Coordinates of C-alpha atoms and ligand atoms in Angstrom, one line a residue:
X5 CA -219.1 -67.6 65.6
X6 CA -218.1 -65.3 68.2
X7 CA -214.5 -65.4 69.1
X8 CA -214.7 -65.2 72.7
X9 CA -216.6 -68.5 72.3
X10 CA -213.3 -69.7 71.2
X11 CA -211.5 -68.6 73.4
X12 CA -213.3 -70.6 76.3
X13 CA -211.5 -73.4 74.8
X14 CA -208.3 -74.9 76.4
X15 CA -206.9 -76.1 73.0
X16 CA -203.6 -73.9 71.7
X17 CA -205.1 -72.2 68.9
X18 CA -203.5 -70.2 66.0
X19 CA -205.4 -67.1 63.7
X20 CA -204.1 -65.4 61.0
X21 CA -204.2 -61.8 60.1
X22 CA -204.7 -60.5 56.6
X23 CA -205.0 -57.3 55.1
X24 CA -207.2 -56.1 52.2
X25 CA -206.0 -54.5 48.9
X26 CA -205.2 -51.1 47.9
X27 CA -206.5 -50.9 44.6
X28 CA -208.7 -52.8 42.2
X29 CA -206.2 -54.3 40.3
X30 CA -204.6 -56.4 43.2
X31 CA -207.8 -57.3 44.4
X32 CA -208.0 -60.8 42.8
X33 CA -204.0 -61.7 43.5
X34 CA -205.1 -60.7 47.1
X35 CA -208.2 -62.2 47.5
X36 CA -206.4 -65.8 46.5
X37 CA -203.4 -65.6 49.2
X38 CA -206.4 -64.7 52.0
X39 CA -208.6 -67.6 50.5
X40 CA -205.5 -69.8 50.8
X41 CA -204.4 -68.7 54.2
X42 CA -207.8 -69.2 55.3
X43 CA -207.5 -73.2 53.5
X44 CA -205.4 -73.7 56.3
X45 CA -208.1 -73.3 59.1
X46 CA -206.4 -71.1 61.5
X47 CA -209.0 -70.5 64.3
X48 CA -210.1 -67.3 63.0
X49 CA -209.0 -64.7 60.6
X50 CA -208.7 -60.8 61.0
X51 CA -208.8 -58.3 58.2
X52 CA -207.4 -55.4 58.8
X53 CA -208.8 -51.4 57.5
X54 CA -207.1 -48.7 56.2
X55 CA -207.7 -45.8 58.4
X56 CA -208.1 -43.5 55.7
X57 CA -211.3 -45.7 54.5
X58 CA -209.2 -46.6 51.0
X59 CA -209.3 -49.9 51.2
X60 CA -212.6 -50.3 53.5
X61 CA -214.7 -51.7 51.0
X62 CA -212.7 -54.7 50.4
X63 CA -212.7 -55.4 54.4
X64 CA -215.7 -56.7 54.3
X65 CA -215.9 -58.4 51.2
X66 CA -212.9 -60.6 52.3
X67 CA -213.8 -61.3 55.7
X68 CA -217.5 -62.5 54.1
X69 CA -215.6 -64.4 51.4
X70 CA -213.7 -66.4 54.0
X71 CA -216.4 -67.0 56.5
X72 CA -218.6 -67.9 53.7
X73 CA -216.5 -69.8 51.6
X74 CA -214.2 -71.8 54.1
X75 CA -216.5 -71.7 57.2
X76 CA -213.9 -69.7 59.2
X77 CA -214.4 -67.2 61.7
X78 CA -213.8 -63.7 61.0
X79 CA -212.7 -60.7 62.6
X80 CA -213.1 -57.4 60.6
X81 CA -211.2 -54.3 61.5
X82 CA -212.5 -50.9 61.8
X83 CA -210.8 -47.5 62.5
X84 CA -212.6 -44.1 63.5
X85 CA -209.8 -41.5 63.3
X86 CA -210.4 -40.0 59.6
X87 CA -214.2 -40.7 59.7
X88 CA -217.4 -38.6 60.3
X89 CA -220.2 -40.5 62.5
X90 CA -222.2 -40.8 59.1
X91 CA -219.5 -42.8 57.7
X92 CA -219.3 -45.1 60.5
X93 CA -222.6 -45.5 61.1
X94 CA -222.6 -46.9 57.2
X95 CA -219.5 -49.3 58.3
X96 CA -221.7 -50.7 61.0
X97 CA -224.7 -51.1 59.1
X98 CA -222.3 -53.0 56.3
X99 CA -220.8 -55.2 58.6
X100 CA -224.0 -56.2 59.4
X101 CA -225.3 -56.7 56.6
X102 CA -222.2 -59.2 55.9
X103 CA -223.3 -61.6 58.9
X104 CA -219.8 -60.4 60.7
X105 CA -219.9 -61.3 64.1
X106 CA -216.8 -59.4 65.6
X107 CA -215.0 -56.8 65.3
X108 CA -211.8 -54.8 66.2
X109 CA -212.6 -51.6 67.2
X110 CA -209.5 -49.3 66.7
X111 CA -208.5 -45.3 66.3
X112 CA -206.4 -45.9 63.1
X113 CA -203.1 -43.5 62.4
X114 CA -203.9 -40.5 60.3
X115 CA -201.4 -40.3 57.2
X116 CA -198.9 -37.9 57.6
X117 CA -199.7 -35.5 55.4
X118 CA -203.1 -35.2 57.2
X119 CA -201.6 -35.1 60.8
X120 CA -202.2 -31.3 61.9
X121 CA -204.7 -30.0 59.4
X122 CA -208.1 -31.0 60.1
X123 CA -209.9 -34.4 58.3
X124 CA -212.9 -35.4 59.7
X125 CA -212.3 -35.8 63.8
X126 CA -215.7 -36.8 65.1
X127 CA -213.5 -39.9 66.8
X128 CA -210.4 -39.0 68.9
X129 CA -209.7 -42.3 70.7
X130 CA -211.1 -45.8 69.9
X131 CA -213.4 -45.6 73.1
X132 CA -215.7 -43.8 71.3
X133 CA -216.0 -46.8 68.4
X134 CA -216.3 -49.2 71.3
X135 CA -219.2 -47.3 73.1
X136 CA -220.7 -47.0 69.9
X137 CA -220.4 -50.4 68.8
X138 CA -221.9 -51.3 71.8
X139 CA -224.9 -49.2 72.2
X140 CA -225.8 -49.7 69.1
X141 CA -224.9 -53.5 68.4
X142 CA -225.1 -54.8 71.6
X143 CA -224.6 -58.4 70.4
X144 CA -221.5 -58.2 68.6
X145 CA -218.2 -59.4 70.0
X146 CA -215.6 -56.1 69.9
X147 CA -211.6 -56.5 70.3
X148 CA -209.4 -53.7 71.0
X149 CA -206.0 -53.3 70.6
X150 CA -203.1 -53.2 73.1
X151 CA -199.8 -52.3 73.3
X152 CA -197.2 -54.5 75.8
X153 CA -194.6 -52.2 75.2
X154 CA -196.4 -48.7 75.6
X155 CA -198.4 -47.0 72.7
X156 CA -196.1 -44.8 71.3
X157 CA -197.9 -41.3 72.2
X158 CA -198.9 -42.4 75.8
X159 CA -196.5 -40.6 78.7
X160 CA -196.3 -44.4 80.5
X161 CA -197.4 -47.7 80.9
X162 CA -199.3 -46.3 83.8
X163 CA -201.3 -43.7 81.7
X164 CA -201.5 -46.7 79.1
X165 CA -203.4 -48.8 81.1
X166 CA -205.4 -46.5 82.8
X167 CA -206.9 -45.9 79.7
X168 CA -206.9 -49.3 78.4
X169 CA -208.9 -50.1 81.5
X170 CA -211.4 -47.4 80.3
X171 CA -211.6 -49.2 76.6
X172 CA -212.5 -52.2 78.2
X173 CA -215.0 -51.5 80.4
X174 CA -216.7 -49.7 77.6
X175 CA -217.0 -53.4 75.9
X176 CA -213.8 -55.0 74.6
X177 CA -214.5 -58.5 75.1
X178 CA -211.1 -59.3 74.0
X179 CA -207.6 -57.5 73.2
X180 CA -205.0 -58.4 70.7
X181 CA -201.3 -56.7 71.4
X182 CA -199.1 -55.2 69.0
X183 CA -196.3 -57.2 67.8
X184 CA -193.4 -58.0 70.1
X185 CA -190.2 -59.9 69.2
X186 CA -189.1 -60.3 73.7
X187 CA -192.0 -62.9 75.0
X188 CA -190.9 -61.3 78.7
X189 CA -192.2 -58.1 78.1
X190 CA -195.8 -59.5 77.2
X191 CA -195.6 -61.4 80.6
X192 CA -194.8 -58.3 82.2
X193 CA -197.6 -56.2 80.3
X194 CA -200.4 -59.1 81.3
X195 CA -199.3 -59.2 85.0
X196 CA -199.5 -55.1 84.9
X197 CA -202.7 -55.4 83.5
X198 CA -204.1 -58.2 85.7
X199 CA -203.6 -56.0 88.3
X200 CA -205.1 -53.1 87.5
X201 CA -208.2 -55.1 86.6
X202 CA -208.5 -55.9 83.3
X203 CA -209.8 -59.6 82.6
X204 CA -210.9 -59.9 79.1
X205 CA -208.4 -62.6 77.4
X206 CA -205.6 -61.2 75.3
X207 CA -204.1 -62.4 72.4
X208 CA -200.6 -61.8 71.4
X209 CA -199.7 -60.7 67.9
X210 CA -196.7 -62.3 66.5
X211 CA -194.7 -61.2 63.6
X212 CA -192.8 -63.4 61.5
X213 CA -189.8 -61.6 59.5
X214 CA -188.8 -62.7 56.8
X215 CA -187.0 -60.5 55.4
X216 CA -184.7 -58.2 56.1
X217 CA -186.4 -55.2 54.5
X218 CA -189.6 -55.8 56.8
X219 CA -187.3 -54.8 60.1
X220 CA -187.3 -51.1 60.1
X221 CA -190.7 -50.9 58.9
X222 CA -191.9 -52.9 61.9
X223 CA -190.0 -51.9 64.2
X224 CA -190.8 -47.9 63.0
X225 CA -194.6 -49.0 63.2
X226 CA -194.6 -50.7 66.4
X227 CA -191.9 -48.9 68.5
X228 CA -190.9 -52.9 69.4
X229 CA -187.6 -53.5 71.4
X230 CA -185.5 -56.3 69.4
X231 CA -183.7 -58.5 71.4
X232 CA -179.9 -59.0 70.7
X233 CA -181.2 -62.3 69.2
X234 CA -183.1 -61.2 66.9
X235 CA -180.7 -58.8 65.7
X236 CA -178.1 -60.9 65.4
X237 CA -180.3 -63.2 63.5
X238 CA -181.2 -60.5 60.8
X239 CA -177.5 -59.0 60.7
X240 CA -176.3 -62.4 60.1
X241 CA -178.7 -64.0 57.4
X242 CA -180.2 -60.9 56.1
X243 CA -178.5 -60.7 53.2
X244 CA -179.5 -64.0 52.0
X245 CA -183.4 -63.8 51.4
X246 CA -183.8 -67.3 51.7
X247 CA -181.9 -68.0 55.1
X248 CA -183.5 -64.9 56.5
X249 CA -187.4 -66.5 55.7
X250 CA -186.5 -69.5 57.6
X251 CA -185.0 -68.4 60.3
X252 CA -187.6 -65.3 60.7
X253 CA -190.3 -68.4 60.3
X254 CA -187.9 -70.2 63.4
X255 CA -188.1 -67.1 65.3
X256 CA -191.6 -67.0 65.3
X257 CA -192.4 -70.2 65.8
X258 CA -190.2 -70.3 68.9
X259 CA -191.7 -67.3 70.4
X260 CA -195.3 -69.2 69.8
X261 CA -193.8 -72.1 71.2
X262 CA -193.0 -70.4 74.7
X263 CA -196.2 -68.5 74.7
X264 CA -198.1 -71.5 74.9
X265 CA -195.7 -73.4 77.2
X266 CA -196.3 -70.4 79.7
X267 CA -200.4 -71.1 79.4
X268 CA -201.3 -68.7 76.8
X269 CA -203.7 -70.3 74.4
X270 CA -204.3 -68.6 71.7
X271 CA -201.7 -67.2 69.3
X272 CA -202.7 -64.4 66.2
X273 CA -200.5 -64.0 63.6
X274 CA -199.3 -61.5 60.9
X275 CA -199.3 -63.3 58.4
X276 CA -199.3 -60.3 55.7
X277 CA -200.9 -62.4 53.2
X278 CA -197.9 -64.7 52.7
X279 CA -200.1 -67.9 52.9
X280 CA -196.2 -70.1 52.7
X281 CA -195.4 -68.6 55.7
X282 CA -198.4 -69.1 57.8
X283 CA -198.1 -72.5 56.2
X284 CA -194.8 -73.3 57.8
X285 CA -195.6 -71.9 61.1
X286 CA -198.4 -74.6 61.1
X287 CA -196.7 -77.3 60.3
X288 CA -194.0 -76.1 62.5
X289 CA -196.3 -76.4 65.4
X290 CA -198.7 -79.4 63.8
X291 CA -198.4 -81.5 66.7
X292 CA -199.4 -78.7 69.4
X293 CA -202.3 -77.2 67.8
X294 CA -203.3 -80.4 66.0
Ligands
FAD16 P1 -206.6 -45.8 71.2 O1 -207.1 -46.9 72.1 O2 -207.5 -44.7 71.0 O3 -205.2 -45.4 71.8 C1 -204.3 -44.5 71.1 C2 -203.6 -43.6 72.1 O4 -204.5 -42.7 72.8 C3 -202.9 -44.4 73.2 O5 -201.7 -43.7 73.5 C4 -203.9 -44.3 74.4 O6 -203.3 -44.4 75.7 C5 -204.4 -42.9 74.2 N1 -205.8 -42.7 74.7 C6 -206.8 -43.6 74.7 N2 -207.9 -43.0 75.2 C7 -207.6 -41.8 75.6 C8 -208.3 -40.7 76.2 N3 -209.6 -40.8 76.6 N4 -207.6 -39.5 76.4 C9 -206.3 -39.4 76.1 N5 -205.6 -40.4 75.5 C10 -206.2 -41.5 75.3 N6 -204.5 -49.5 62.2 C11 -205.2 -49.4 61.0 O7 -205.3 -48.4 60.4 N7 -206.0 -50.5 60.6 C12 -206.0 -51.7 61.2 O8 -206.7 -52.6 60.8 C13 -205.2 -51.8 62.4 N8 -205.2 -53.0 63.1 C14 -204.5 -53.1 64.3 C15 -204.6 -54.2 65.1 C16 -203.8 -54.4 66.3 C17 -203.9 -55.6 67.1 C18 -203.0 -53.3 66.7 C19 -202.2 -53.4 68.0 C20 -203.0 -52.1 66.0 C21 -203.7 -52.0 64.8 N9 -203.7 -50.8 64.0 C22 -204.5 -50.7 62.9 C23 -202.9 -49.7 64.4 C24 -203.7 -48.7 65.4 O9 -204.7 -48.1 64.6 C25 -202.7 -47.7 65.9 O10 -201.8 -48.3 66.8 C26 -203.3 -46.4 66.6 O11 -202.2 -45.5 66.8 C27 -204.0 -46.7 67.9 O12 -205.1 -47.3 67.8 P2 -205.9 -47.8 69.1 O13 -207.2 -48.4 68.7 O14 -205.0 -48.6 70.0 O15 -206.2 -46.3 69.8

């Protein structure tokens, strides 16, 4: 199923995001948290793809496994920025071979000890993936990725947009934002971006923290602004694992709450393959998304 089919629908929805392992050993161990996240029949799932093609393999194969065995949409991720044309070309043909019928369409980061030399740079911006995608699979439903508080190597929000305009008009049917912990600066970002034309839905990306070790990383990842609340949230209770998972779970669940109170209606989350926690933000919000 398509996604923007889905999101036609007035219903509050919730998806999950997985990501696939690194090596063949934690394949199964992975494999059972994404089957059982997916048990839970979030609207759709996403699995994510290591930029440096690693972990490609097992995109797919868990994003089939899923659709195939629970009957839940997927969405499988794909990054350009370490990869010849060839190699992409061989992604695309894969996917389809899988029956995938969307598909996030992003640069990727290259690793650090890559960033300066010279690995394969036949993509420089995930425009090219989505003009690609798009010529050559004309039919399939592309996302792109967003960022409410600024990508972290654009000069503004205005240069930001202006080229996140560009993306979409190449063919994002949809975008899904990086995380955000401060539901204000999403509003802000969408009226921004309503105005300077961009239509397709968005979906925000939430991220539950549940633990305290998870902060930095996130935040160092995402370039996010966290509210006083929050921190005062993980300075208080993150020294007791337990305390911190619930009320990182809390967090989340309230920021979900508010989005849909303001009209948004559908919610992605990552979920990291912690299938307990995407458990308990569903119940948490059973009544809502029903
Ligand atoms: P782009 O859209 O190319 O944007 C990157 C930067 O380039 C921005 O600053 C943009 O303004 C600028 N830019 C765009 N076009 C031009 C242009 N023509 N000229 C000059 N500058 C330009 N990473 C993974 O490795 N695997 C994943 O599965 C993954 N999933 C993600 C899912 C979501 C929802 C998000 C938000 C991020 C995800 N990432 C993933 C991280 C993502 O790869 C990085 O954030 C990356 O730095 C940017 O990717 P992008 O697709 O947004 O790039």
């Amino acid at each position: 199923m398509k996604l923007t089919e889905l999101f036609r629908g007035e219903k509050p929805r919730l998806s999950f995001e997985v990501f696939p392992p690194k090596t063949d050993t934690t394949f199964e161990s992975v494999r059972a948290a994404t089957e059982e996240i997916a048990a839970l029949k979030p609207s759709f799932v996403s699995v994510t793809y290591g930029a440096g093609g690693g972990t490609s393999k097992y995109t797919l194969s868990i994003a089939e496994n899923i659709m195939k065995t629970h009957g839940v949409p997927t969405l499988a991720h794909l990054t350009c920025v370490s990869s010849t044309k060839e190699t992409v070309r061989e992604r695309i043909a894969d996917i389809r071979a899988a029956g995938i019928e969307n598909v996030m369409a992003l640069r990727g980061d290259l690793p650090p000890e890559t960033a300066g030399s010279a690995p394969a740079r036949d993509y420089r911006h995930a425009i090219e993936l989505v003009r690609e995608l798009k010529e050559t699979c004309p039919d399939l439903c592309i996302g792109g990725a967003c960022y409410p508080e600024v990508h972290p190597e654009s000069a503004d929000s205005v240069q930001d947009i202006r080229f996140l305009k560009e993306k979409v008009d190449a063919g994002c049917d949809f975008l899904t934002t990086q995380m955000f912990f401060d539901n204000q600066l999403l509003y802000r970002f969408l009226y921004r971006i309503r105005e300077a034309g961009i239509t397709v839905p968005v979906i925000p990306g939430i991220m539950p923290i549940t633990n305290a070790k998870q902060v930095d990383r996130a935040l160092k990842l995402s370039g996010s602004f966290m509210p006083t609340r929050f921190k005062s949230l993980v300075d208080r209770f993150g020294n007791d694992p337990e305390t911190m998972k619930q009320a990182g779970i809390i967090y989340a669940t309230d920021q979900i709450i508010d989005l849909y109170a303001n009209g948004i209606r559908n919610v992605h989350v990552y979920t990291m393959n912690k299938p307990d926690v995407a458990a308990k933000i569903m119940e948490n919000l059973s009544a809502i998304i029903g």
